[in-house]
Short mmCIF file of C-alpha atoms in Angstrom, two decimals:
data_model
loop_
_atom_site.label_atom_id
_atom_site.label_comp_id
_atom_site.label_asym_id
_atom_site.label_seq_id
_atom_site.Cartn_x
_atom_site.Cartn_y
_atom_site.Cartn_z
CA MET A 1 248.16 104.67 -36.44
CA THR A 2 245.15 102.52 -36.16
CA GLN A 3 245.78 99.45 -33.84
CA THR A 4 243.67 96.68 -33.58
CA THR A 5 244.02 93.01 -31.62
CA HIS A 6 243.92 90.28 -32.81
CA THR A 7 243.85 86.34 -30.85
CA LEU A 8 245.68 83.77 -33.31
CA SER A 9 244.95 79.99 -31.33
CA LEU A 10 247.46 77.62 -31.58
CA PRO A 11 247.85 74.00 -30.35
CA GLY A 12 248.07 74.83 -26.59
CA ALA A 13 247.86 78.78 -26.70
CA ASP A 14 245.85 81.45 -28.12
CA LEU A 15 248.45 84.09 -29.40
CA VAL A 16 247.32 87.70 -29.03
CA TYR A 17 248.60 89.76 -30.97
CA ASP A 18 248.56 93.31 -32.21
CA VAL A 19 248.80 95.36 -35.45
CA ALA A 20 249.17 99.17 -36.08
CA GLY A 21 248.69 99.83 -39.43
CA PRO A 22 247.41 98.37 -42.92
CA LEU A 23 247.29 94.36 -44.13
CA PRO A 24 248.61 94.72 -46.39
CA PRO A 25 251.79 96.90 -46.01
CA ALA A 26 251.81 100.07 -47.42
CA GLY A 27 254.63 101.12 -49.98
CA GLY A 28 255.34 97.54 -49.89
CA ARG A 29 257.51 97.60 -47.06
CA PRO A 30 257.43 94.04 -45.07
CA VAL A 31 255.16 94.40 -42.02
CA LEU A 32 257.98 94.73 -38.73
CA PHE A 33 257.96 92.18 -35.91
CA MET A 34 258.61 93.89 -32.46
CA ILE A 35 259.47 90.71 -29.87
CA GLY A 36 260.96 90.14 -26.40
CA GLN A 37 260.79 87.74 -23.86
CA PRO A 38 260.15 88.19 -20.42
CA MET A 39 258.38 91.65 -22.51
CA THR A 40 255.40 91.66 -24.04
CA ALA A 41 253.20 94.03 -26.54
CA ASP A 42 252.88 96.77 -24.51
CA GLY A 43 257.20 97.21 -23.65
CA PHE A 44 257.16 98.21 -28.02
CA ARG A 45 254.15 100.81 -27.85
CA CYS A 46 256.70 103.58 -27.52
CA LEU A 47 259.28 102.21 -29.74
CA ALA A 48 256.40 101.47 -32.61
CA GLY A 49 254.87 104.61 -32.20
CA HIS A 50 257.77 105.72 -33.76
CA PHE A 51 257.22 104.37 -36.83
CA PRO A 52 253.75 105.30 -38.85
CA GLU A 53 255.66 104.82 -42.22
CA ARG A 54 255.38 100.74 -41.43
CA THR A 55 252.96 98.38 -40.48
CA VAL A 56 254.03 96.95 -37.55
CA VAL A 57 253.13 94.44 -35.23
CA THR A 58 253.95 92.83 -31.65
CA TYR A 59 252.76 90.53 -29.50
CA ASP A 60 252.33 88.33 -25.70
CA PRO A 61 254.87 85.53 -26.07
CA ARG A 62 252.74 82.15 -24.95
CA GLY A 63 252.05 82.32 -21.12
CA LEU A 64 253.01 85.44 -20.38
CA GLY A 65 250.44 89.26 -21.05
CA ARG A 66 247.56 88.43 -22.51
CA SER A 67 248.19 85.01 -24.37
CA THR A 68 247.47 82.08 -22.47
CA ARG A 69 248.71 78.75 -22.93
CA ALA A 70 247.25 74.97 -21.98
CA ASP A 71 249.93 72.62 -23.85
CA GLY A 72 251.13 71.92 -20.16
CA ARG A 73 254.32 74.12 -19.56
CA SER A 74 255.30 76.54 -17.86
CA ASP A 75 258.59 76.48 -19.40
CA ASN A 76 259.44 80.11 -22.43
CA THR A 77 261.65 78.26 -25.08
CA PRO A 78 263.13 79.51 -28.13
CA GLN A 79 262.24 76.88 -29.66
CA GLN A 80 258.49 77.30 -29.38
CA GLN A 81 258.02 80.75 -29.68
CA ALA A 82 259.78 80.83 -32.87
CA ALA A 83 257.77 78.07 -33.32
CA ASP A 84 254.69 80.05 -32.61
CA LEU A 85 256.11 83.42 -34.18
CA HIS A 86 256.60 81.18 -37.26
CA GLU A 87 252.81 80.40 -37.52
CA LEU A 88 251.78 84.04 -36.65
CA ALA A 89 253.50 85.24 -39.52
CA ALA A 90 252.06 82.70 -41.93
CA ALA A 91 249.10 84.21 -40.47
CA LEU A 92 249.47 87.24 -42.06
CA GLY A 93 250.39 85.95 -44.81
CA THR A 94 252.50 88.95 -46.32
CA GLY A 95 255.97 87.01 -46.89
CA PRO A 96 259.24 87.36 -45.20
CA VAL A 97 259.39 90.52 -42.13
CA ASP A 98 261.76 92.69 -40.84
CA VAL A 99 262.55 92.12 -37.11
CA PHE A 100 263.33 94.22 -34.45
CA ALA A 101 263.74 91.48 -31.06
CA SER A 102 265.20 92.47 -27.65
CA SER A 103 266.63 90.50 -24.77
CA GLY A 104 265.19 87.39 -24.89
CA GLY A 105 263.45 88.49 -28.04
CA ALA A 106 266.44 88.45 -30.39
CA VAL A 107 267.08 84.55 -28.59
CA THR A 108 263.78 83.59 -29.81
CA ALA A 109 264.24 85.63 -33.22
CA LEU A 110 268.01 83.60 -34.01
CA GLU A 111 266.13 80.21 -33.50
CA TRP A 112 263.52 81.55 -36.12
CA VAL A 113 266.18 82.74 -38.68
CA THR A 114 267.73 79.39 -37.40
CA ALA A 115 264.33 76.51 -37.98
CA HIS A 116 262.60 79.04 -40.57
CA PRO A 117 265.11 81.63 -42.30
CA GLN A 118 262.39 82.47 -44.89
CA ASP A 119 260.54 83.91 -42.89
CA VAL A 120 263.09 87.14 -41.57
CA GLY A 121 264.41 89.71 -44.06
CA THR A 122 266.28 91.60 -41.96
CA LEU A 123 267.15 90.79 -37.90
CA VAL A 124 268.30 93.85 -35.55
CA ALA A 125 269.11 91.04 -32.61
CA HIS A 126 269.55 93.86 -29.62
CA GLU A 127 271.82 93.16 -26.57
CA PRO A 128 270.41 88.89 -27.04
CA PRO A 129 271.47 87.29 -23.26
CA ILE A 130 273.55 84.42 -24.24
CA ASN A 131 275.74 82.92 -21.95
CA ALA A 132 277.47 80.23 -24.41
CA VAL A 133 279.47 82.71 -26.09
CA LEU A 134 280.78 84.52 -23.18
CA PRO A 135 284.56 83.37 -22.09
CA ASP A 136 282.86 83.20 -18.66
CA ALA A 137 279.93 81.39 -19.74
CA GLU A 138 280.26 79.22 -16.82
CA ALA A 139 280.54 81.83 -13.99
CA ALA A 140 277.60 83.23 -15.96
CA GLY A 141 275.48 80.81 -15.04
CA ARG A 142 276.65 81.00 -11.45
CA ALA A 143 275.58 84.78 -11.63
CA GLN A 144 273.00 83.81 -12.78
CA ALA A 145 271.62 80.92 -10.39
CA ARG A 146 272.68 83.28 -7.41
CA PHE A 147 269.90 85.77 -8.63
CA ASN A 148 267.92 82.66 -8.35
CA ASP A 149 268.78 81.45 -4.70
CA ALA A 150 267.78 85.39 -3.22
CA TYR A 151 263.95 85.09 -5.57
CA GLU A 152 263.72 81.25 -4.32
CA ALA A 153 264.68 82.70 -1.11
CA GLY A 154 263.54 86.34 -0.29
CA GLY A 155 260.31 87.19 -3.53
CA THR A 156 260.24 89.06 -6.20
CA GLY A 157 261.98 91.94 -3.98
CA ALA A 158 265.21 90.37 -3.95
CA GLY A 159 265.71 88.36 -6.23
CA MET A 160 265.41 91.51 -8.67
CA ALA A 161 267.50 93.47 -6.47
CA ALA A 162 270.64 89.98 -6.91
CA PHE A 163 269.78 90.77 -11.11
CA ILE A 164 270.50 94.19 -11.22
CA ALA A 165 273.36 93.58 -9.45
CA MET A 166 274.27 91.36 -11.63
CA THR A 167 272.94 93.33 -14.91
CA ALA A 168 275.13 96.38 -13.91
CA TRP A 169 278.55 94.29 -13.34
CA THR A 170 280.76 94.88 -16.31
CA GLY A 171 283.59 93.01 -17.09
CA GLU A 172 283.31 88.91 -16.01
CA PHE A 173 282.06 87.77 -13.83
CA THR A 174 285.07 86.97 -10.91
CA ASP A 175 285.64 86.19 -7.35
CA ASP A 176 284.79 89.87 -6.83
CA PHE A 177 281.57 89.61 -8.29
CA PHE A 178 280.54 86.42 -5.70
CA ALA A 179 282.29 87.70 -3.09
CA GLN A 180 279.71 90.99 -3.05
CA PRO A 181 276.80 90.60 -0.61
CA LEU A 182 273.44 90.57 -1.80
CA PRO A 183 272.11 94.16 -2.18
CA ASP A 184 269.35 94.92 0.32
CA PRO A 185 265.92 95.48 -1.86
CA ALA A 186 265.58 98.77 -0.40
CA ALA A 187 268.52 100.25 -2.31
CA PHE A 188 266.51 100.12 -5.70
CA GLY A 189 263.08 101.00 -4.46
CA MET A 190 262.14 97.32 -3.74
CA PRO A 191 259.74 96.46 -1.02
CA ALA A 192 261.31 93.48 1.23
CA THR A 193 257.84 92.02 1.67
CA ASP A 194 257.53 88.20 0.42
CA ASP A 195 254.22 87.42 -1.99
CA GLY A 196 254.89 84.29 -2.15
CA THR A 197 254.74 83.54 -5.65
CA ARG A 198 257.74 82.00 -7.29
CA ASP A 199 256.05 82.18 -10.85
CA ASP A 200 258.19 85.30 -11.95
CA PRO A 201 259.30 84.61 -15.70
CA LEU A 202 262.78 86.94 -15.91
CA LEU A 203 263.33 85.62 -11.85
CA SER A 204 262.82 81.71 -11.44
CA LYS A 205 264.36 78.86 -14.54
CA ARG A 206 261.20 79.79 -16.34
CA SER A 207 263.21 81.04 -19.10
CA TRP A 208 266.51 79.44 -18.43
CA ALA A 209 266.50 77.75 -22.50
CA ILE A 210 266.46 81.19 -23.11
CA THR A 211 270.21 82.37 -21.43
CA GLY A 212 271.54 78.77 -21.91
CA TYR A 213 270.53 78.68 -25.62
CA ARG A 214 273.08 77.11 -28.51
CA PRO A 215 272.99 79.99 -31.36
CA ASP A 216 273.80 77.97 -34.42
CA VAL A 217 276.63 79.64 -36.32
CA ALA A 218 277.15 77.83 -39.20
CA ALA A 219 272.92 77.87 -39.85
CA LEU A 220 272.92 81.75 -38.84
CA THR A 221 275.93 82.22 -41.39
CA ALA A 222 273.78 80.37 -44.12
CA ALA A 223 270.53 81.97 -44.18
CA PRO A 224 269.74 84.60 -46.76
CA THR A 225 268.28 86.35 -43.72
CA ARG A 226 270.43 90.09 -43.04
CA ILE A 227 271.43 89.43 -39.37
CA VAL A 228 272.28 92.42 -37.29
CA VAL A 229 273.83 92.41 -33.67
CA ALA A 230 273.19 95.63 -31.79
CA VAL A 231 274.17 96.47 -28.57
CA GLY A 232 273.76 99.87 -26.34
CA GLU A 233 276.67 102.90 -26.19
CA GLU A 234 275.21 102.84 -22.34
CA SER A 235 275.66 99.60 -21.61
CA ALA A 236 279.90 98.80 -22.24
CA GLY A 237 281.17 96.19 -20.35
CA THR A 238 277.79 94.68 -19.22
CA TYR A 239 276.79 90.88 -18.96
CA THR A 240 274.18 92.01 -21.92
CA ALA A 241 276.66 94.05 -23.54
CA ARG A 242 278.74 91.14 -23.50
CA THR A 243 276.96 88.73 -24.69
CA ALA A 244 276.10 90.87 -27.54
CA GLU A 245 279.70 91.30 -28.86
CA GLY A 246 280.31 87.76 -28.62
CA LEU A 247 277.53 86.52 -30.60
CA ALA A 248 278.53 88.99 -32.92
CA ALA A 249 281.99 87.45 -33.38
CA ALA A 250 280.84 84.51 -33.72
CA LEU A 251 278.45 86.06 -36.86
CA GLY A 252 281.63 86.96 -37.97
CA GLN A 253 280.40 90.86 -37.59
CA VAL A 254 281.43 93.91 -35.32
CA ALA A 255 278.31 94.91 -32.90
CA THR A 256 276.11 98.11 -34.32
CA VAL A 257 276.00 101.06 -31.40
CA PHE A 258 272.80 101.58 -30.51
CA PRO A 259 272.09 104.93 -28.62
CA SER A 260 271.29 104.08 -24.55
CA HIS A 261 271.11 100.73 -23.14
CA HIS A 262 269.30 97.73 -22.85
CA GLY A 263 265.93 99.37 -22.57
CA GLY A 264 267.44 102.30 -25.02
CA PHE A 265 263.74 101.74 -26.47
CA LEU A 266 261.63 102.46 -23.60
CA GLY A 267 259.89 106.12 -22.76
CA GLY A 268 259.68 105.37 -19.38
CA GLU A 269 257.59 102.18 -19.17
CA HIS A 270 258.62 100.21 -16.66
CA GLY A 271 260.62 102.84 -14.87
CA TYR A 272 262.94 102.41 -17.03
CA ALA A 273 263.23 105.04 -19.44
CA GLY A 274 265.97 104.97 -22.55
CA ARG A 275 266.41 107.97 -25.41
CA PRO A 276 263.59 105.68 -27.67
CA GLU A 277 263.73 108.53 -30.35
CA GLU A 278 267.22 108.33 -31.04
CA PHE A 279 266.81 104.97 -30.79
CA ALA A 280 263.97 104.43 -33.36
CA ALA A 281 265.94 106.85 -35.79
CA LYS A 282 269.09 104.06 -35.30
CA LEU A 283 266.83 101.24 -36.54
CA ARG A 284 264.92 103.24 -39.02
CA ASP A 285 268.57 103.15 -40.03
CA VAL A 286 270.09 99.94 -39.84
CA LEU A 287 267.20 98.39 -41.67
CA GLY A 288 267.65 100.65 -44.57
#
């Protein structure tokens, strides 16, 4: 499949995006967006390759990857990213799109549907990390602050080790979770050295607006968009599985089970291989 790279200039940002397949799409099918946050377009290359029959668009959110920003801000908010996606879809000029959205990208997509419901025909929101839908929302915020504190104190290795400990924990964040010592980065094959940077979009507070997002359930249920909340079968009981199930319940549905885990569509990128062929087959079935 031929892929081309483009840049969309917006106020305060230049968005770089990739188009795999023809525009307008073949066979009258909607363009399929694949979006993440802080994951950029490169995280979807494997999954996109399993959809040769669709025109697939991936992008780097403003300030991440190849996309630059000059708006004087460093925070990553669902509202700004949704506005950017609205402009990108309008620039393509192909009408309503289908969206597969992962993790923080799923939160962005929920805001996109809320603000511009006419843009999206079907949204598959895979494990959106939203604290507000959890019964232990306050404790989830404390767990998030814990890995951020580790990052601020010790750098990327320390922060990522604490992040993994949080996301691997099953069930609510109880006193037992907080009583654990912070893990050694070496246990996860990461260096304990500190390069002094504190601008990581995952470990810093730059993306806290994502996990702090409060979905507008009334707007989402009233939208013409078909919304499918997805959860990985191997994620059971973990933070993002619980947020997916909480969101699904708020929307009056049961989360649709997908193969593998939070990164189930990855083919080895970022050292986090899933089961992309099975994942793609499930996504194709759900999109219809």
